[in-house]
Coordinates of C-alpha atoms and ligand atoms in Angstrom, one line a residue:
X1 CA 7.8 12.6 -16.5
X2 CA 7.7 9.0 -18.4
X3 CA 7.5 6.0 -16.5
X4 CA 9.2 2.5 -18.3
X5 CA 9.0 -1.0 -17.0
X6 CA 11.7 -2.7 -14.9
X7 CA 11.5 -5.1 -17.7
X8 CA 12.7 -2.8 -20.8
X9 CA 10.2 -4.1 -23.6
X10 CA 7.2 -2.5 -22.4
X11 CA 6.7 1.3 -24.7
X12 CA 7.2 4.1 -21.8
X13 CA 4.2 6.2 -20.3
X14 CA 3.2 9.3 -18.9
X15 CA 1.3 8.9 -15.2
X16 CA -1.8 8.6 -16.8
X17 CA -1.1 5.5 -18.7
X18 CA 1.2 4.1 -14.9
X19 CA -2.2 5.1 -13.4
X20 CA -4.5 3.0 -15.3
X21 CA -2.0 -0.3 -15.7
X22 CA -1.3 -2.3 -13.0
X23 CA 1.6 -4.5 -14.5
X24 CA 3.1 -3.2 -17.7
X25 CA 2.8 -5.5 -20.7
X26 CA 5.9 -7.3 -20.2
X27 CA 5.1 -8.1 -16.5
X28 CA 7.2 -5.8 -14.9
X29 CA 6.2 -2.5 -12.9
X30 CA 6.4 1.0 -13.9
X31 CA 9.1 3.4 -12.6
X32 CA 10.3 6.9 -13.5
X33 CA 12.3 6.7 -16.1
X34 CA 14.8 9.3 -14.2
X35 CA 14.2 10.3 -10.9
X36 CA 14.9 13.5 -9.5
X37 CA 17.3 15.1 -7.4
X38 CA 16.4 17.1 -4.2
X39 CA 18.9 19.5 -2.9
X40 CA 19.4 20.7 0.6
X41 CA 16.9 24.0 0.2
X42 CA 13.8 22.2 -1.1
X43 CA 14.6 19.8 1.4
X44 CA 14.8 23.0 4.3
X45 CA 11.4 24.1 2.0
X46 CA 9.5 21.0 2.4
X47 CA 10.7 20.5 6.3
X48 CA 8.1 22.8 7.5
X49 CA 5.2 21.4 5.5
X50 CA 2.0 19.4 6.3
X51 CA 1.7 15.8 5.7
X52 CA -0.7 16.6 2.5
X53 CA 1.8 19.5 1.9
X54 CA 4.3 17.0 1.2
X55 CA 1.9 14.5 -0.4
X56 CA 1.1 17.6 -2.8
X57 CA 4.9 18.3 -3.8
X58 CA 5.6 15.1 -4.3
X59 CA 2.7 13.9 -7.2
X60 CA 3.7 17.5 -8.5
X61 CA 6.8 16.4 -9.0
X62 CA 6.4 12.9 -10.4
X63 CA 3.0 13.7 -12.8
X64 CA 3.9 17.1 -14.3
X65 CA 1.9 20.2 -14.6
X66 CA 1.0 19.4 -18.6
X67 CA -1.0 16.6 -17.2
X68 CA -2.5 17.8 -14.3
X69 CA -2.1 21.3 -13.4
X70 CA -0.9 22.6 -9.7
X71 CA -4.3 24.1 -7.9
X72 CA -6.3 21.0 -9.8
X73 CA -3.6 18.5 -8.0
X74 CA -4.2 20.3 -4.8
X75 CA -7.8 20.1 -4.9
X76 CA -7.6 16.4 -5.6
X77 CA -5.6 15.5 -2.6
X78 CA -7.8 18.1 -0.3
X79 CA -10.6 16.0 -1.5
X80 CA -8.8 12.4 -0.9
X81 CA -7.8 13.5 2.6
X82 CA -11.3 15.6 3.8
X83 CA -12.9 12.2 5.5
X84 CA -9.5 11.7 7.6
X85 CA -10.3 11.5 11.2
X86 CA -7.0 13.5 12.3
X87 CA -6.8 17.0 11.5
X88 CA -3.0 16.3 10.4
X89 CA -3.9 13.4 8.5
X90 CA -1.2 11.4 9.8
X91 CA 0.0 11.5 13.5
X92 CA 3.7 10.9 14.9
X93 CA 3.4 10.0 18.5
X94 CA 6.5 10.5 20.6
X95 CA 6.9 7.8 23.4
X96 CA 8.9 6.3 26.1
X97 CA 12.3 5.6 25.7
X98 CA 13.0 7.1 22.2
X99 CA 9.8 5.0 20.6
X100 CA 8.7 7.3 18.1
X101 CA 5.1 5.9 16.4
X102 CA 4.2 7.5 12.8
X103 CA 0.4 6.9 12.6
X104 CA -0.8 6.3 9.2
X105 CA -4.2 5.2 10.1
X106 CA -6.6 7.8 10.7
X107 CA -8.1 6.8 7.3
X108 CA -11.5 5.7 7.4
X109 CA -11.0 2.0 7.4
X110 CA -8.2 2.6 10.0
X111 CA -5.2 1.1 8.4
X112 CA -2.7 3.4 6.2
X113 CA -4.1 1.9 2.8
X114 CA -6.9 4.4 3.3
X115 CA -3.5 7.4 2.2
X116 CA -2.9 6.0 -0.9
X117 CA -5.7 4.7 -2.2
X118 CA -8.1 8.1 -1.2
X119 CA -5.6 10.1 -3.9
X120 CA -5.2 7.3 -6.2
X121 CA -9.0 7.0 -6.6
X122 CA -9.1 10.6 -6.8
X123 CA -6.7 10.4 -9.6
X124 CA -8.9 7.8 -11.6
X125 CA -11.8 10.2 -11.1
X126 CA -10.1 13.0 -12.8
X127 CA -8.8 11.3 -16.1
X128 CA -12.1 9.5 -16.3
X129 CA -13.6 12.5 -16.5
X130 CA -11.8 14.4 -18.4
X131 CA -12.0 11.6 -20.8
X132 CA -15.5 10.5 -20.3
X133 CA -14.6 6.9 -19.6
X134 CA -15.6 4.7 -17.4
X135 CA -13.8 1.4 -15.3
X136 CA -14.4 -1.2 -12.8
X137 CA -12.3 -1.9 -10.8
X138 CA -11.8 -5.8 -9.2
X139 CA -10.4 -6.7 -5.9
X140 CA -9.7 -10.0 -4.4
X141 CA -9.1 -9.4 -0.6
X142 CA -8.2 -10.9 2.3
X143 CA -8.5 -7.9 4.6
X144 CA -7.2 -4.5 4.4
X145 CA -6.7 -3.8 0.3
X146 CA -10.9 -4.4 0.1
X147 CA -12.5 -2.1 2.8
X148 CA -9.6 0.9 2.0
X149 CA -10.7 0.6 -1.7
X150 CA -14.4 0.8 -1.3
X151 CA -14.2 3.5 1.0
X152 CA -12.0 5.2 -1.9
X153 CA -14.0 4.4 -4.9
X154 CA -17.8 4.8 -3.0
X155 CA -20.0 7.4 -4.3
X156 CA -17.3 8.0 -6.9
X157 CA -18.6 9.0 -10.5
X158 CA -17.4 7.1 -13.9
X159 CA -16.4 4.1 -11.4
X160 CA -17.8 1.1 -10.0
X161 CA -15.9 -1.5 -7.8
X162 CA -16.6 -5.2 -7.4
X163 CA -15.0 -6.7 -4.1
X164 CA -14.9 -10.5 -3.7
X165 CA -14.0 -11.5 0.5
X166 CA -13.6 -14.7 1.5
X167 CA -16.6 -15.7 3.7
X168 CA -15.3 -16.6 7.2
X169 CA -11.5 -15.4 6.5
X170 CA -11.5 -11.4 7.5
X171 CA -12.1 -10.6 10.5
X172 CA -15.4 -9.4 11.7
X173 CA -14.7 -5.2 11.8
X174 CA -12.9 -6.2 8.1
X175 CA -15.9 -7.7 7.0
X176 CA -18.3 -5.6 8.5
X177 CA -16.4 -2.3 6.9
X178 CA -16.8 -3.6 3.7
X179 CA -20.1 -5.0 3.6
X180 CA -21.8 -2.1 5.4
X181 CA -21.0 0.3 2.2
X182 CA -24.1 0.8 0.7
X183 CA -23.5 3.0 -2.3
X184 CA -24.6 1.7 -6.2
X185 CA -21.5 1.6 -7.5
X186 CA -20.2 -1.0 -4.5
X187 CA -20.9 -4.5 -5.2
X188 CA -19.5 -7.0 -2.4
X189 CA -19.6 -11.1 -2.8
X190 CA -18.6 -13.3 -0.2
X191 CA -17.1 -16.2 -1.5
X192 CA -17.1 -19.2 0.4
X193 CA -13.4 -20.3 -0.1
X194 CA -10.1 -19.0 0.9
X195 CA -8.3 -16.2 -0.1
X196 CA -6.3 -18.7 -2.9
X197 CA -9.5 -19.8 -4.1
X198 CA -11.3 -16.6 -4.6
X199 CA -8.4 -15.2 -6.3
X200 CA -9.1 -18.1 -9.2
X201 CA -12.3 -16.8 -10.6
X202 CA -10.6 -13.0 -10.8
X203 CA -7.5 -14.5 -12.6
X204 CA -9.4 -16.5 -15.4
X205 CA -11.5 -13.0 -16.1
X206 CA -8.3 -10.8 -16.2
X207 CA -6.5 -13.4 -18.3
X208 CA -8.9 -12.6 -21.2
X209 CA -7.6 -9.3 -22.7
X210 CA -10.5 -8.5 -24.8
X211 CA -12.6 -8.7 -21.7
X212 CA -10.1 -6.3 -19.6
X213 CA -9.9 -3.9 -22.4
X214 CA -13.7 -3.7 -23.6
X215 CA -14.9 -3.3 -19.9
X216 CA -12.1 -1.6 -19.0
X217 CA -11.5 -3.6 -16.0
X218 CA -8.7 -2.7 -13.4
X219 CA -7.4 -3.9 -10.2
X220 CA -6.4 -1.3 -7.1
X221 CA -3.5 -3.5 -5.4
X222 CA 0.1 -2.1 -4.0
X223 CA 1.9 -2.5 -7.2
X224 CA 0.1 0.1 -8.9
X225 CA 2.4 3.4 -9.1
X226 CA 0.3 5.9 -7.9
X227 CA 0.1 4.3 -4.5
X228 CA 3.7 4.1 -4.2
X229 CA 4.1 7.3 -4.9
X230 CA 2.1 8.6 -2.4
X231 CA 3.6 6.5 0.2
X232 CA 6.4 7.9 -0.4
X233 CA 5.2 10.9 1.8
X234 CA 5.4 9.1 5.0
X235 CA 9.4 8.6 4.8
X236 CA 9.5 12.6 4.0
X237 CA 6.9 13.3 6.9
X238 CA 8.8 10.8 9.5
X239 CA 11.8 12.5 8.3
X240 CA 11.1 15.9 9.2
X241 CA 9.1 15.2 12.5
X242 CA 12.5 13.0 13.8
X243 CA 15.6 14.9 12.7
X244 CA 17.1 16.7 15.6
X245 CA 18.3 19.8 12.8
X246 CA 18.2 20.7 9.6
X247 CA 22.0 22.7 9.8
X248 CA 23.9 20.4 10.3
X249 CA 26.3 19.4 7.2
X250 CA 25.4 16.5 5.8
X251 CA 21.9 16.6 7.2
X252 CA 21.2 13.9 10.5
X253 CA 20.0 10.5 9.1
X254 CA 16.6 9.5 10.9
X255 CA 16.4 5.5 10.7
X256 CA 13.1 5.1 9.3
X257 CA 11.0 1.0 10.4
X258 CA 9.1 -0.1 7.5
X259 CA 6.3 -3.0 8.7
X260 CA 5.8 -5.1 5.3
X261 CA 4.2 -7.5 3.0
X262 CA 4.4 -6.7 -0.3
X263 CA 7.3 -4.1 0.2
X264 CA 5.3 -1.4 -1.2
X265 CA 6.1 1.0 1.7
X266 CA 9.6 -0.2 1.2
X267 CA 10.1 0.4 -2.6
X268 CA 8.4 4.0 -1.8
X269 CA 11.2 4.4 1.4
X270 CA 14.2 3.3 -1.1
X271 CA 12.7 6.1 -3.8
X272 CA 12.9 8.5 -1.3
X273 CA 16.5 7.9 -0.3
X274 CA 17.7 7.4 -3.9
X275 CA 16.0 11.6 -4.5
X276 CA 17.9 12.5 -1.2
X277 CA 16.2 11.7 2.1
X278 CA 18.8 11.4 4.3
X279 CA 17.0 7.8 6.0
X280 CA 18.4 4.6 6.8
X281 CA 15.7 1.6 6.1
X282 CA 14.5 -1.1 8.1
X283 CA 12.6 -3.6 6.9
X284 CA 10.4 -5.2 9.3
X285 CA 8.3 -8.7 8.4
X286 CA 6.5 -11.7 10.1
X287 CA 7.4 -14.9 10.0
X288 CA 6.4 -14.7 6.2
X289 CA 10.4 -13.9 5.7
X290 CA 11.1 -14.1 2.2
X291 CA 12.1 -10.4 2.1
X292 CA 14.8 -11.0 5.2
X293 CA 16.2 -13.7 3.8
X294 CA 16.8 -12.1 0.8
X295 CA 18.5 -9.1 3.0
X296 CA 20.7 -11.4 5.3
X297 CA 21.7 -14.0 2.9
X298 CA 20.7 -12.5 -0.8
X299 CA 18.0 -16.1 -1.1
X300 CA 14.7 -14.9 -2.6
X301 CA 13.3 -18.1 -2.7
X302 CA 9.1 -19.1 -2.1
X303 CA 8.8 -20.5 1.2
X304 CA 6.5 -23.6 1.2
X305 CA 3.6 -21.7 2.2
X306 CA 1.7 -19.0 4.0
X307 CA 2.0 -18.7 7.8
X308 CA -0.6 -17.3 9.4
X309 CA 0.9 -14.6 11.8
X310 CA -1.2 -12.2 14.3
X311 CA -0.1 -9.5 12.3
X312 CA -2.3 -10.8 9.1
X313 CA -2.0 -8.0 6.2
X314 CA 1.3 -9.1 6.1
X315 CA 0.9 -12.7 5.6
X316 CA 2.1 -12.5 1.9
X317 CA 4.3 -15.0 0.1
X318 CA 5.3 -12.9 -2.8
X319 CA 6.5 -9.2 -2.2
X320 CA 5.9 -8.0 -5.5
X321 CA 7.7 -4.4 -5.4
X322 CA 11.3 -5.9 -4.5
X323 CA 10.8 -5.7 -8.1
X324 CA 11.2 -2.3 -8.0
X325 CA 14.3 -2.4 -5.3
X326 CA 15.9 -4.8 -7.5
X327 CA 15.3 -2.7 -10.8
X328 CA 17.1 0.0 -8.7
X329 CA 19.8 -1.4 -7.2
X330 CA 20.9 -2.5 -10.6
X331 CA 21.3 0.8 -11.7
X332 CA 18.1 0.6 -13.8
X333 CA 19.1 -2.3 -15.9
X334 CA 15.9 -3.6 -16.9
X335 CA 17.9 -6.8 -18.5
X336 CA 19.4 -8.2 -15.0
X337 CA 15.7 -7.4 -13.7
X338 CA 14.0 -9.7 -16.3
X339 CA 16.7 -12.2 -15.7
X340 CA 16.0 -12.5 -12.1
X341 CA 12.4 -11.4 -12.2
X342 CA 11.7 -14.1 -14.9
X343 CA 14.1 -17.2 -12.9
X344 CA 12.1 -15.9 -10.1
X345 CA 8.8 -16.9 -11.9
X346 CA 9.7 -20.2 -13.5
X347 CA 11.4 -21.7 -10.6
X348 CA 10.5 -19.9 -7.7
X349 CA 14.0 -19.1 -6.2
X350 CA 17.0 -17.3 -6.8
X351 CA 20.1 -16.1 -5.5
X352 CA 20.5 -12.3 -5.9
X353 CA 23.4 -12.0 -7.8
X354 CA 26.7 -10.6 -5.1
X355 CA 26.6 -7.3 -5.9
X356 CA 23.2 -6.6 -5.9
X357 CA 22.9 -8.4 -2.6
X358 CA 26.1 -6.3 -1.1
X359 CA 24.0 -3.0 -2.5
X360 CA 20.5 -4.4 -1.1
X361 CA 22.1 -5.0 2.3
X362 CA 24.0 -1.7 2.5
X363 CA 20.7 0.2 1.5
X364 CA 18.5 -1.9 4.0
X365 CA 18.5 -4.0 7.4
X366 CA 15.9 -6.4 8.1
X367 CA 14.2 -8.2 11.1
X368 CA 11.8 -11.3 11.0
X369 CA 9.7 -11.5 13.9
X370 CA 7.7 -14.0 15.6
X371 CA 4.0 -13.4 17.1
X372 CA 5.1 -14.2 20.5
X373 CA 7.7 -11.5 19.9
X374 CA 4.5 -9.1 18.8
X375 CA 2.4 -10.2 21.4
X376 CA 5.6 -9.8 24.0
X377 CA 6.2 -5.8 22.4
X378 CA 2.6 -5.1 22.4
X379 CA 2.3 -5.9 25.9
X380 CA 5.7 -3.7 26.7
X381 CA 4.6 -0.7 24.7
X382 CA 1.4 -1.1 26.7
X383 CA 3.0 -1.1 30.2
X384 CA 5.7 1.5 29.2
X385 CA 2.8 4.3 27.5
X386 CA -0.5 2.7 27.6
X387 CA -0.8 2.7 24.2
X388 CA -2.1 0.2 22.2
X389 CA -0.5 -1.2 19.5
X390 CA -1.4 -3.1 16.5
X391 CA 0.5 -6.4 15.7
X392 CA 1.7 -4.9 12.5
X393 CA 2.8 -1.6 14.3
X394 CA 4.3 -4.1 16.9
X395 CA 6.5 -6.3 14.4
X396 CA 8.2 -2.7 14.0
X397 CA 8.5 -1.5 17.5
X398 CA 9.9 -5.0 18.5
X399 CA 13.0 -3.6 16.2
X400 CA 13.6 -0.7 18.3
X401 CA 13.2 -2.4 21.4
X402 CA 15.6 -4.6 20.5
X403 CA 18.0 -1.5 19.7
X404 CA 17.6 -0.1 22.8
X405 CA 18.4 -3.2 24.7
X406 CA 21.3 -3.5 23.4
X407 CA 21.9 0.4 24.0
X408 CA 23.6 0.7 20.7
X409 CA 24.1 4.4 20.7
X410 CA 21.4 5.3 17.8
X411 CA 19.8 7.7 15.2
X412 CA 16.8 8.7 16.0
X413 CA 14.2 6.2 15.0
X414 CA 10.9 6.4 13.7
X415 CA 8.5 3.5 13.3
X416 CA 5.2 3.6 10.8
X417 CA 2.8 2.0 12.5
X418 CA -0.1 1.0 9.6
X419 CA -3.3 0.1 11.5
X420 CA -4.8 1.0 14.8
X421 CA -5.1 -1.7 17.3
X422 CA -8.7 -0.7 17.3
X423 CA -9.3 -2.9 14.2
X424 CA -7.4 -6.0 15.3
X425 CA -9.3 -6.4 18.9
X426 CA -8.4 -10.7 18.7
X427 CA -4.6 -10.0 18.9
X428 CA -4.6 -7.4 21.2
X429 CA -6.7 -10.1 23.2
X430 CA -3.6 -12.4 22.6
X431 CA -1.0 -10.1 24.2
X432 CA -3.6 -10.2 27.4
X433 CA -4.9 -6.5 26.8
X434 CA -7.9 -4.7 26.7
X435 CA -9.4 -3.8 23.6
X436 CA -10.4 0.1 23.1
X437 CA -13.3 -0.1 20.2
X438 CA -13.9 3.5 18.9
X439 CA -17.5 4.6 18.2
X440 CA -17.8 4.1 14.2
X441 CA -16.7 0.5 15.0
X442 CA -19.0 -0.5 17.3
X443 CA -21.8 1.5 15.3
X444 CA -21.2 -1.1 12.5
X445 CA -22.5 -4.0 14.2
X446 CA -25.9 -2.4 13.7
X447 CA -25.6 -1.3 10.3
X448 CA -27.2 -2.7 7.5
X449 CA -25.1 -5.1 5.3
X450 CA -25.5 -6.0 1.5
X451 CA -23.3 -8.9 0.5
X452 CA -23.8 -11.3 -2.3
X453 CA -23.0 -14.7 -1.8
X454 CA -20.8 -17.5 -4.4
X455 CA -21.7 -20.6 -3.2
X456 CA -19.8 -23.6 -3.2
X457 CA -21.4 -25.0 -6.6
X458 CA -21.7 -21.5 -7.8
X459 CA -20.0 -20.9 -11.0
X460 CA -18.0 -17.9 -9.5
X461 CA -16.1 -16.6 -12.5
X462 CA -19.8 -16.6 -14.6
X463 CA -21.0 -14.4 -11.8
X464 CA -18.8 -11.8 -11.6
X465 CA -18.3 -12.0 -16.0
X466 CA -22.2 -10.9 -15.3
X467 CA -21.6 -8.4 -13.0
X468 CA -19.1 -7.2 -14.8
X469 CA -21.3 -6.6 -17.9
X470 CA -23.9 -5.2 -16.1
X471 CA -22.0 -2.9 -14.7
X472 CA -20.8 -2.1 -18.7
X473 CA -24.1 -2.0 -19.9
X474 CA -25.5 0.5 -16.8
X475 CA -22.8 2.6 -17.6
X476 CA -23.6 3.1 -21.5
X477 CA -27.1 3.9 -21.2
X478 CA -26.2 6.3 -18.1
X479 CA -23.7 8.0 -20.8
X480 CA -26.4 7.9 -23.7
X481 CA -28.9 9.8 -21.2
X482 CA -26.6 12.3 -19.9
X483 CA -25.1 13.6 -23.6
X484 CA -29.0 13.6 -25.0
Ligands
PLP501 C1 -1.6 -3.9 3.7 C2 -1.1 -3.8 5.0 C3 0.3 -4.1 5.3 C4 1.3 -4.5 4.2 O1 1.5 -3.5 3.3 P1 2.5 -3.7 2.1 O2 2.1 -2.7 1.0 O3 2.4 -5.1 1.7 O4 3.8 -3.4 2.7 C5 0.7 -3.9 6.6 N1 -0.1 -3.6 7.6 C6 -1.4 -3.4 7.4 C7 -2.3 -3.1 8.5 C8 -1.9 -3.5 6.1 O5 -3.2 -3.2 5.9

C-alpha cells in the first residue's frame, strides 16, 4: 500500500514513511493512494468481530504484510489495547429512547485518544527497533493530545516524549494525568502562557529542518495517518453493534454522530464509507463552527477567534483533516486540493467550489451546538438513564435528541461519545449534576508530580533545544553501551 499527499508534489510512501511524517513535504497529508473495496462477505466476516478484531483487519489492510507481518500486527495491537479498563476495549451502551452511546474511553487517560495513539506508539516502537533508531517526540497540548500520548509513549524503548502544558489552562485531572507519569523517558514543562504561546517555542524548533532531521524529532497530533486509521474502527464497530440485519439487500445504513475538532474522527468516518460502510455521517461541533458552515453554506473561512466552549478538546479553529475530506471529495485531485488548501492558508477563507460543496453536503450533515444546549442534553440524558455524559459526548446526543423530537422516522443512530464525564467534573457541575470520580482519579491527587517549569523570562525554545539534545546525546551513549 503507498500513501501520496493531497497535495501531489510530495514522492509517495509506504506506512512506514506516513508513520514517521506528520505533514508530507508539500504541506499536505498522506492518504492511500487507492483505497480498497469491501464487499458484502468481508463485511458479514468482520460483523462478528471484536473491537481490536476489527482494529486488526483494518491496519492489515492499509500496511501490508511485506512491512509488517499478520501475528507481529496482532501482537502489536494486543499490546496497545492490554492497559484498557473495559474488557471489550470500547463499549456501546444502549439507552432510552433509541440513544445509542459508543464509548471510546476506557483508555487510560479516559478520552478515546488513548485508541489511537496506544497502536500508533506501538507502531513507532516496532520500526524503531527494527531499525535501531531512535525519536522524540514533541507535543504542545492543551488537554487531551498530552496525557493520551505519555501514557502511549511511557516506558516505551528507542522513544522519549517532551510535553509542554500550559500552566493554569488544563484542567486539574488533565494536568494531574500528565504530570503524575514518572517514567525517564517523560519529560513535562509547564509553561506559563497559553496554549498560542506555548505553541511558539515548538514552532521555531520544528522550523529548523536540520534540527528535526538530526534528532529525529516528531510530533503525535490527529493529522498523523496512523491514528486515522485506527479510528477508523469505531465507524465499523458502531456499525455492526447498530444495524438491525446484515440480509437485507442493500445492507441497513446505521447514521453514525461524529463529535469533532480537528475532523479526524470524521476523515476516518468518510474512509470508511468511501471502502463500503453502509453509514450516514454526522458531524457534530461547538460553537467553534467552521466545519458547519462549511457543510450548510460551503464557507470555510477562520472565525475571528477561539471560543471557549464546555466541551474544550474541541475548541479548535483549524480542522486540519477536512483536508483529507476535501482531497476525497474531489476525486483525489491533488491540484483542486492545493488550490483551496493553499487560498485557505494565505487568506484564511474560501468558498468550496459548488460541486464539491453539493458532494460534501450529500456525504455529511452537520450541527453547531451551544453549551447551554450541552448543559440542557446532559441534564436530559441524566434524568432519562442516569448516565452521565461528557460535554463532548453531549454536543452529539443533543443531535439525536433533536431527531427524535421532531419524530422524523429514523435509522438507527449511534453516537461516539469521546471522554467520560468522569474527567470533566466542572461541566458536569454546570449542567447542575453530581460528579462520579472513579478511583485512579482521585488516587492522583496524592501522587507524586514532576513538572518543569518555563518561566515568564525563561527563554523557552533554548530550554527545550536543550532538552532535546540531551535526550540525543542519552540516547547515543545508551546505543554505544548496548552494541559493546
Ligand atoms: C481530542 C478530542 C476531541 C476532538 O478530536 P478530533 O480529532 O479533533 O475530532 C473531542 N473530544 C475529546 C474528549 C477529545 O479529547
Amino acid at each position: 500500500m503507498w500513501y501520496v499527499s493531497t497535495r501531489g508534489v510530495a514522492p509517495r510512501v509506504n506506512f512506514e514513511g506516513a508513520l514517521f511524517s506528520g505533514y508530507a513535504p508539500d504541506g499536505g497529508l498522506f492518504m492511500p493512494e487507492e483505497l480498497p473495496q469491501l464487499d458484502r462477505g468481508t463485511l458479514c466476516q468482520w460483523s462478528t468481530l471484536s473491537y481490536p478484531g476489527l482494529v486488526k483487519e483494518l491496519c492489515a489492510l492499509f500496511i501490508g504484510s511485506e512491512l509488517l507481518p499478520k501475528d507481529e500486527l496482532n501482537d502489536l495491537i494486543d499490546r496497545a489495547f492490554s492497559r484498557f479498563r473495559h474488557r471489550e476495549v470500547v463499549h456501546l451502551s444502549r439507552l432510552r429512547n433509541g440513544l445509542n452511546v459508543l464509548e471510546l474511553w476506557h483508555g487510560v487517560t479516559y478520552a478515546f485518544k488513548d485508541l489511537s495513539l496506544s497502536c500508533t506508539t506501538q507502531f513507532l516502537q516496532y520500526f524503531l527497533e527494527k531499525r535501531e533508531k531512535h525519536v522524540t517526540v514533541v507535543v504542545g497540548t492543551s488537554g487531551d493530545t498530552g496525557s493520551a500520548a505519555i501514557e502511549s509513549v511511557q516506558g516505551a524503548k528507542n522513544m522519549d516524549i517532551i510535553v509542554l502544558l500550559p500552566k493554569g489552562h488544563c484542567t486539574k485531572i488533565q494536568e494531574l494525568q500528565m504530570t503524575t507519569v514518572l517514567k525517564q523517558n517523560v519529560h513535562v514543562f509547564g509553561v506559563e502562557g497559553n496554549s498560542d504561546e506555548l505553541d511558539e517555542p515548538i514552532k521555531t524548533v520544528f522550523a529548523d529542518v536540520a534540527f528535526v532531521k538530526k534528532h529525529n524529532l516528531m510530533s503525535l497530533n490527529s493529522i498523523n495517518w496512523s491514528r486515522v486509521l485506527v479510528q477508523m474502527a469505531h465507524h465499523f464497530f458502531a456499525y455492526f453493534q447498530c444495524t438491525p440485519s446484515l440480509d437485507t439487500h442493500p445492507l441497513p445504513l446505521v447514521e453514525v454522530v461524529v463529535p469533532t475538532g480537528a475532523a479526524g474522527n470524521l476523515a476516518a468516518g468518510y474512509i470508511a464509507q468511501k471502502i463500503g460502510l453502509p453509514i450516514r455521517l454526522v458531524v457534530a461541533v461547538n460553537r467553534n463552527d467552521i466545519i458547519h458552515r462549511t457543510v450548510q453554506q460551503g464557507d470555510f473561512s477562520l472565525s475571528e477567534a477561539v471560543k471557549s466552549t464546555l466541551a474544550s478538546a474541541m475548541d479548535i479553529q483549524v480542522p486540519y483533516n477536512m483536508e483529507r475530506v476535501f482531497w476525497l471529495l474531489s476525486g483525489s485531485d491533488s491540484q483542486v486540493t492545493r488550490a483551496l488548501m493553499e487560498q485557505f492558508e494565505r487568506t484564511q477563507s474560501v468558498n468550496l467550489p459548488k460541486e464539491l460543496h453539493s458532494k460534501l453536503s450529500e456525504a455529511v450533515t452537520s450541527v453547531s451546538v451551544s453549551d447551554e444546549a450541552i448543559t440542557q442534553t446532559m441534564g436530559r440524558c441524566w434524568d432519562e438513564n442516569q448516565y452521565l455524559l461528557c460535554p463532548h459526548s453531549a454536543v452529539a446526543v443533543n443531535y439525536h435528541y433533536q431527531q427524535i423530537d421532531r419524530q422524523q422516522p429514523s435509522t438507527p443512530r449511534c453516537c461516539l461519545a469521546p471522554a467520560s464525564a468522569a474527567k470533566f467534573p466542572e461541566a458536569v457541575l454546570a449542567a447542575g449534576l453530581t460528579p462520579e470520580t472513579p478511583a485512579e482519579i482521585v488516587a492522583l491527587e496524592h501522587k507524586e508530580t514532576r513538572c518543569t517549569l518555563m518561566r515568564r523570562g525563561d527563554n523557552w525554545m533554548l530550554m527545550l533545544r536543550d532538552t532535546i539534545e540531551d535526550l540525543s546525546r542519552q540516547w547515543r551513549s545508551h546505543a554505544l553501551n548496548t552494541s559493546q
